[in-house]
Amino acid sequence: MDNLLALLQKCSLFQNKNPEKIEQLLSNTNYKIESFKENEVIFSPLQTADKMGVILSGTVDVQKLFPSGKVVIIERKKYPDLIGESSVFSRVEYYPDTVSAGRPCKILFLLKTELLALFALDRDFMLNFLESASNSTLILKHKIGILSLDSIQEKIAGFLIHDKKHANIANYSNVVTLPFSKKAWAEYMNVSRTSLSRELRALENEGIISFEKRTIEIKDWNRLEKILSL
């Protein structure tokens, strides 16, 4: 139990709450913890959207599956992110996307009815939930913005600029550490891995960035930003 409380302290839902308060809230809740193997489906568009989850370990991919078999990763999440928070109170009956384990993971699940009970018990918990759901909406808007860009270089620039100017304001630097592999990054931006690698090399040759594996250093901010305004 102590380990669970320590993990939940870093979750946005329990922001600024000590272990004793978290334990008190959980004692009034019928939560459930489940483990998932790599690629195992957690939520699907065939499931009723009646619960959300807190990632306790591992990684989770939010995916859009197309009839052709093509898969686009909308978002990759990890501890202590939430999953299903934008769907659980929606008027849409089912989850809009497939959510599966990117790597073996553990998830704590809370039913919609349990969330409502927690909202009644703790106003701050409710506000934390609303903030998390709003942030998820903004992330989705960013993804749509990336996909709407014309060239691969524009998509790269848009992703890197957003990551450093919005996602990591408190840790502003010229270095971006990708949260996923180059293959997953290509899927996220709906381009081929070969094309992504080619354009990254082109940007490196121009002295705008340098990269090695999942680490990208931005050498010239002005030229990177100019790519988006061309």
mmCIF file of C-alpha atoms in Angstrom:
data_model
loop_
_atom_site.group_PDB
_atom_site.id
_atom_site.type_symbol
_atom_site.label_atom_id
_atom_site.label_comp_id
_atom_site.label_asym_id
_atom_site.label_seq_id
_atom_site.Cartn_x
_atom_site.Cartn_y
_atom_site.Cartn_z
ATOM 1 C CA MET A 1 0.000 0.000 0.000
ATOM 2 C CA ASP A 2 2.824 2.418 0.867
ATOM 3 C CA ASN A 3 4.344 1.909 -2.582
ATOM 4 C CA LEU A 4 0.987 2.639 -4.246
ATOM 5 C CA LEU A 5 0.541 5.827 -2.224
ATOM 6 C CA ALA A 6 4.039 6.998 -3.177
ATOM 7 C CA LEU A 7 3.278 6.368 -6.854
ATOM 8 C CA LEU A 8 -0.048 8.221 -6.727
ATOM 9 C CA GLN A 9 1.525 11.268 -5.076
ATOM 10 C CA LYS A 10 3.083 12.099 -8.463
ATOM 11 C CA CYS A 11 -0.214 11.696 -10.335
ATOM 12 C CA SER A 12 -2.000 14.911 -11.327
ATOM 13 C CA LEU A 13 -5.234 13.704 -9.698
ATOM 14 C CA PHE A 14 -3.601 13.691 -6.268
ATOM 15 C CA GLN A 15 -1.529 16.834 -6.696
ATOM 16 C CA ASN A 16 -0.426 18.406 -3.361
ATOM 17 C CA LYS A 17 -1.915 15.566 -1.307
ATOM 18 C CA ASN A 18 0.062 13.649 1.307
ATOM 19 C CA PRO A 19 -0.039 9.832 1.530
ATOM 20 C CA GLU A 20 -2.490 9.930 4.430
ATOM 21 C CA LYS A 21 -5.020 11.981 2.434
ATOM 22 C CA ILE A 22 -4.622 9.753 -0.613
ATOM 23 C CA GLU A 23 -5.165 6.666 1.522
ATOM 24 C CA GLN A 24 -8.287 8.263 2.998
ATOM 25 C CA LEU A 25 -9.698 8.933 -0.468
ATOM 26 C CA LEU A 26 -8.889 5.428 -1.690
ATOM 27 C CA SER A 27 -10.539 3.876 1.364
ATOM 28 C CA ASN A 28 -13.839 5.245 0.051
ATOM 29 C CA THR A 29 -13.206 3.902 -3.446
ATOM 30 C CA ASN A 30 -13.490 0.532 -5.158
ATOM 31 C CA TYR A 31 -10.425 0.907 -7.371
ATOM 32 C CA LYS A 32 -8.821 -1.927 -9.319
ATOM 33 C CA ILE A 33 -5.217 -2.508 -10.430
ATOM 34 C CA GLU A 34 -4.506 -4.618 -13.524
ATOM 35 C CA SER A 35 -1.345 -5.633 -15.387
ATOM 36 C CA PHE A 36 -1.064 -5.690 -19.197
ATOM 37 C CA LYS A 37 1.454 -7.341 -21.505
ATOM 38 C CA GLU A 38 3.083 -5.515 -24.415
ATOM 39 C CA ASN A 39 0.545 -4.732 -27.190
ATOM 40 C CA GLU A 40 -2.378 -5.928 -25.038
ATOM 41 C CA VAL A 41 -5.488 -3.770 -25.507
ATOM 42 C CA ILE A 42 -6.555 -1.739 -22.471
ATOM 43 C CA PHE A 43 -9.454 0.231 -24.003
ATOM 44 C CA SER A 44 -11.026 -0.211 -27.427
ATOM 45 C CA PRO A 45 -13.787 1.489 -29.467
ATOM 46 C CA LEU A 46 -15.906 -1.583 -28.692
ATOM 47 C CA GLN A 47 -15.828 -0.888 -24.937
ATOM 48 C CA THR A 48 -18.200 1.345 -23.013
ATOM 49 C CA ALA A 49 -16.301 4.395 -21.730
ATOM 50 C CA ASP A 50 -17.180 3.928 -18.077
ATOM 51 C CA LYS A 51 -13.755 4.171 -16.421
ATOM 52 C CA MET A 52 -10.373 5.898 -16.582
ATOM 53 C CA GLY A 53 -6.937 4.766 -15.525
ATOM 54 C CA VAL A 54 -3.750 5.956 -13.840
ATOM 55 C CA ILE A 55 -0.534 4.502 -15.264
ATOM 56 C CA LEU A 56 1.569 3.079 -12.424
ATOM 57 C CA SER A 57 4.351 1.620 -14.605
ATOM 58 C CA GLY A 58 5.215 0.964 -18.246
ATOM 59 C CA THR A 59 4.026 2.856 -21.309
ATOM 60 C CA VAL A 60 0.670 3.121 -23.067
ATOM 61 C CA ASP A 61 -0.096 4.010 -26.695
ATOM 62 C CA VAL A 62 -3.265 5.811 -27.769
ATOM 63 C CA GLN A 63 -3.801 4.653 -31.351
ATOM 64 C CA LYS A 64 -6.087 5.282 -34.303
ATOM 65 C CA LEU A 65 -6.650 2.090 -36.274
ATOM 66 C CA PHE A 66 -7.761 2.373 -39.901
ATOM 67 C CA PRO A 67 -9.636 -0.282 -41.963
ATOM 68 C CA SER A 68 -6.559 -0.570 -44.200
ATOM 69 C CA GLY A 69 -4.578 -1.834 -41.216
ATOM 70 C CA LYS A 70 -2.624 1.390 -40.836
ATOM 71 C CA VAL A 71 -1.937 2.437 -37.244
ATOM 72 C CA VAL A 72 -1.269 6.044 -36.161
ATOM 73 C CA ILE A 73 -0.049 6.714 -32.627
ATOM 74 C CA ILE A 74 -1.969 9.722 -31.357
ATOM 75 C CA GLU A 75 -0.137 9.866 -28.056
ATOM 76 C CA ARG A 76 2.292 7.838 -25.975
ATOM 77 C CA LYS A 77 1.737 7.947 -22.233
ATOM 78 C CA LYS A 78 3.710 6.741 -19.221
ATOM 79 C CA TYR A 79 3.677 6.919 -15.415
ATOM 80 C CA PRO A 80 1.997 8.914 -13.881
ATOM 81 C CA ASP A 81 -0.232 9.900 -16.842
ATOM 82 C CA LEU A 82 -3.979 9.308 -17.043
ATOM 83 C CA ILE A 83 -5.821 7.353 -19.729
ATOM 84 C CA GLY A 84 -9.485 7.621 -20.700
ATOM 85 C CA GLU A 85 -10.003 10.822 -18.714
ATOM 86 C CA SER A 86 -11.385 12.713 -21.714
ATOM 87 C CA SER A 87 -13.919 9.983 -22.524
ATOM 88 C CA VAL A 88 -15.323 8.905 -19.189
ATOM 89 C CA PHE A 89 -17.787 11.833 -18.931
ATOM 90 C CA SER A 90 -18.407 12.235 -22.641
ATOM 91 C CA ARG A 91 -21.842 11.735 -24.203
ATOM 92 C CA VAL A 92 -20.177 9.320 -26.624
ATOM 93 C CA GLU A 93 -20.831 5.830 -25.279
ATOM 94 C CA TYR A 94 -17.584 4.166 -26.374
ATOM 95 C CA TYR A 95 -13.890 5.015 -26.237
ATOM 96 C CA PRO A 96 -12.926 6.862 -29.455
ATOM 97 C CA ASP A 97 -9.523 5.181 -29.876
ATOM 98 C CA THR A 98 -7.635 2.003 -29.117
ATOM 99 C CA VAL A 99 -5.431 2.214 -26.028
ATOM 100 C CA SER A 100 -2.834 -0.538 -25.684
ATOM 101 C CA ALA A 101 0.313 -1.312 -23.702
ATOM 102 C CA GLY A 102 3.424 -0.006 -25.481
ATOM 103 C CA ARG A 103 5.433 -1.870 -22.869
ATOM 104 C CA PRO A 104 4.244 -4.096 -20.001
ATOM 105 C CA CYS A 105 2.321 -1.834 -17.638
ATOM 106 C CA LYS A 106 0.181 -1.610 -14.520
ATOM 107 C CA ILE A 107 -2.945 0.542 -14.454
ATOM 108 C CA LEU A 108 -5.137 1.668 -11.553
ATOM 109 C CA PHE A 109 -8.736 1.938 -12.755
ATOM 110 C CA LEU A 110 -11.503 4.161 -11.377
ATOM 111 C CA LEU A 111 -15.096 3.766 -12.542
ATOM 112 C CA LYS A 112 -17.121 6.833 -13.472
ATOM 113 C CA THR A 113 -19.336 6.273 -10.413
ATOM 114 C CA GLU A 114 -16.257 6.178 -8.161
ATOM 115 C CA LEU A 115 -14.940 9.398 -9.669
ATOM 116 C CA LEU A 116 -18.223 11.153 -8.954
ATOM 117 C CA ALA A 117 -18.022 10.002 -5.338
ATOM 118 C CA LEU A 118 -14.459 11.341 -5.056
ATOM 119 C CA PHE A 119 -15.538 14.681 -6.556
ATOM 120 C CA ALA A 120 -18.136 14.977 -3.797
ATOM 121 C CA LEU A 121 -15.556 14.137 -1.120
ATOM 122 C CA ASP A 122 -12.746 16.397 -2.316
ATOM 123 C CA ARG A 123 -13.134 19.556 -4.418
ATOM 124 C CA ASP A 124 -9.404 19.738 -5.196
ATOM 125 C CA PHE A 125 -9.511 16.209 -6.598
ATOM 126 C CA MET A 126 -12.292 17.316 -8.949
ATOM 127 C CA LEU A 127 -10.342 20.408 -10.043
ATOM 128 C CA ASN A 128 -7.249 18.274 -10.662
ATOM 129 C CA PHE A 129 -9.301 15.952 -12.849
ATOM 130 C CA LEU A 130 -10.734 18.851 -14.868
ATOM 131 C CA GLU A 131 -7.264 20.294 -15.399
ATOM 132 C CA SER A 132 -5.930 16.929 -16.586
ATOM 133 C CA ALA A 133 -8.842 16.457 -18.995
ATOM 134 C CA SER A 134 -8.299 19.981 -20.358
ATOM 135 C CA ASN A 135 -4.588 19.319 -20.864
ATOM 136 C CA SER A 136 -5.439 16.155 -22.819
ATOM 137 C CA THR A 137 -7.633 18.226 -25.123
ATOM 138 C CA LEU A 138 -4.800 20.701 -25.728
ATOM 139 C CA ILE A 139 -2.396 17.852 -26.534
ATOM 140 C CA LEU A 140 -4.871 16.495 -29.073
ATOM 141 C CA LYS A 141 -5.181 19.949 -30.652
ATOM 142 C CA HIS A 142 -1.395 20.060 -30.933
ATOM 143 C CA LYS A 143 -1.372 16.653 -32.640
ATOM 144 C CA ILE A 144 -3.995 17.831 -35.132
ATOM 145 C CA GLY A 145 -1.882 20.928 -35.754
ATOM 146 C CA ILE A 146 1.188 18.790 -36.478
ATOM 147 C CA LEU A 147 -0.732 16.558 -38.883
ATOM 148 C CA SER A 148 -2.104 19.590 -40.741
ATOM 149 C CA LEU A 149 1.395 20.863 -41.622
ATOM 150 C CA ASP A 150 2.469 20.245 -45.205
ATOM 151 C CA SER A 151 6.121 19.201 -45.130
ATOM 152 C CA ILE A 152 7.981 16.765 -42.884
ATOM 153 C CA GLN A 153 10.422 19.510 -41.864
ATOM 154 C CA GLU A 154 7.478 21.651 -40.758
ATOM 155 C CA LYS A 155 6.157 18.730 -38.694
ATOM 156 C CA ILE A 156 9.575 18.206 -37.087
ATOM 157 C CA ALA A 157 9.903 21.912 -36.303
ATOM 158 C CA GLY A 158 6.367 22.121 -34.927
ATOM 159 C CA PHE A 159 6.913 19.134 -32.660
ATOM 160 C CA LEU A 160 10.259 20.344 -31.289
ATOM 161 C CA ILE A 161 9.137 23.943 -30.750
ATOM 162 C CA HIS A 162 5.969 22.856 -28.950
ATOM 163 C CA ASP A 163 7.894 20.439 -26.726
ATOM 164 C CA LYS A 164 10.388 23.038 -25.544
ATOM 165 C CA LYS A 165 8.186 26.122 -25.359
ATOM 166 C CA HIS A 166 5.038 24.556 -23.922
ATOM 167 C CA ALA A 167 5.554 21.077 -22.519
ATOM 168 C CA ASN A 168 8.751 21.819 -20.588
ATOM 169 C CA ILE A 169 8.596 25.516 -19.681
ATOM 170 C CA ALA A 170 10.246 24.925 -16.293
ATOM 171 C CA ASN A 171 13.102 22.979 -17.897
ATOM 172 C CA TYR A 172 13.807 25.131 -20.922
ATOM 173 C CA SER A 173 16.939 24.131 -22.834
ATOM 174 C CA ASN A 174 18.118 23.412 -26.344
ATOM 175 C CA VAL A 175 17.865 19.645 -25.864
ATOM 176 C CA VAL A 176 14.772 17.561 -26.578
ATOM 177 C CA THR A 177 14.614 13.948 -25.399
ATOM 178 C CA LEU A 178 12.028 12.100 -27.448
ATOM 179 C CA PRO A 179 9.507 10.119 -25.376
ATOM 180 C CA PHE A 180 9.463 7.371 -27.997
ATOM 181 C CA SER A 181 11.554 5.711 -30.733
ATOM 182 C CA LYS A 182 12.096 7.236 -34.166
ATOM 183 C CA LYS A 183 9.696 4.660 -35.589
ATOM 184 C CA ALA A 184 6.978 5.707 -33.127
ATOM 185 C CA TRP A 185 7.750 9.390 -33.799
ATOM 186 C CA ALA A 186 7.246 8.801 -37.516
ATOM 187 C CA GLU A 187 3.924 7.091 -36.796
ATOM 188 C CA TYR A 188 2.934 9.996 -34.524
ATOM 189 C CA MET A 189 3.479 12.450 -37.388
ATOM 190 C CA ASN A 190 1.989 10.080 -39.989
ATOM 191 C CA VAL A 191 5.164 9.890 -42.111
ATOM 192 C CA SER A 192 7.514 7.042 -42.993
ATOM 193 C CA ARG A 193 10.545 6.389 -40.809
ATOM 194 C CA THR A 194 12.820 6.652 -43.862
ATOM 195 C CA SER A 195 11.425 10.085 -44.778
ATOM 196 C CA LEU A 196 11.734 11.290 -41.178
ATOM 197 C CA SER A 197 15.388 10.172 -40.994
ATOM 198 C CA ARG A 198 16.148 11.871 -44.313
ATOM 199 C CA GLU A 199 14.711 15.216 -43.196
ATOM 200 C CA LEU A 200 16.431 15.019 -39.798
ATOM 201 C CA ARG A 201 19.761 14.528 -41.603
ATOM 202 C CA ALA A 202 18.951 17.487 -43.872
ATOM 203 C CA LEU A 203 18.269 19.708 -40.854
ATOM 204 C CA GLU A 204 21.494 18.495 -39.251
ATOM 205 C CA ASN A 205 23.507 19.207 -42.401
ATOM 206 C CA GLU A 206 22.073 22.730 -42.417
ATOM 207 C CA GLY A 207 23.257 23.244 -38.834
ATOM 208 C CA ILE A 208 19.747 23.683 -37.422
ATOM 209 C CA ILE A 209 19.773 20.590 -35.191
ATOM 210 C CA SER A 210 21.963 17.658 -34.232
ATOM 211 C CA PHE A 211 20.606 14.313 -33.156
ATOM 212 C CA GLU A 212 21.660 10.976 -31.752
ATOM 213 C CA LYS A 213 19.127 8.245 -31.041
ATOM 214 C CA ARG A 214 16.354 9.910 -28.973
ATOM 215 C CA THR A 215 18.253 13.107 -28.157
ATOM 216 C CA ILE A 216 17.926 16.183 -30.375
ATOM 217 C CA GLU A 217 19.843 19.416 -29.781
ATOM 218 C CA ILE A 218 18.457 22.584 -31.360
ATOM 219 C CA LYS A 219 21.421 24.547 -32.728
ATOM 220 C CA ASP A 220 19.551 27.428 -34.387
ATOM 221 C CA TRP A 221 16.163 28.393 -32.931
ATOM 222 C CA ASN A 222 15.575 31.217 -35.402
ATOM 223 C CA ARG A 223 15.978 29.022 -38.463
ATOM 224 C CA LEU A 224 13.896 26.242 -36.889
ATOM 225 C CA GLU A 225 11.040 28.702 -36.222
ATOM 226 C CA LYS A 226 11.404 30.148 -39.736
ATOM 227 C CA ILE A 227 10.571 26.710 -41.193
ATOM 228 C CA LEU A 228 7.049 27.086 -39.800
ATOM 229 C CA SER A 229 6.603 30.543 -41.292
ATOM 230 C CA LEU A 230 7.745 29.734 -44.810
#
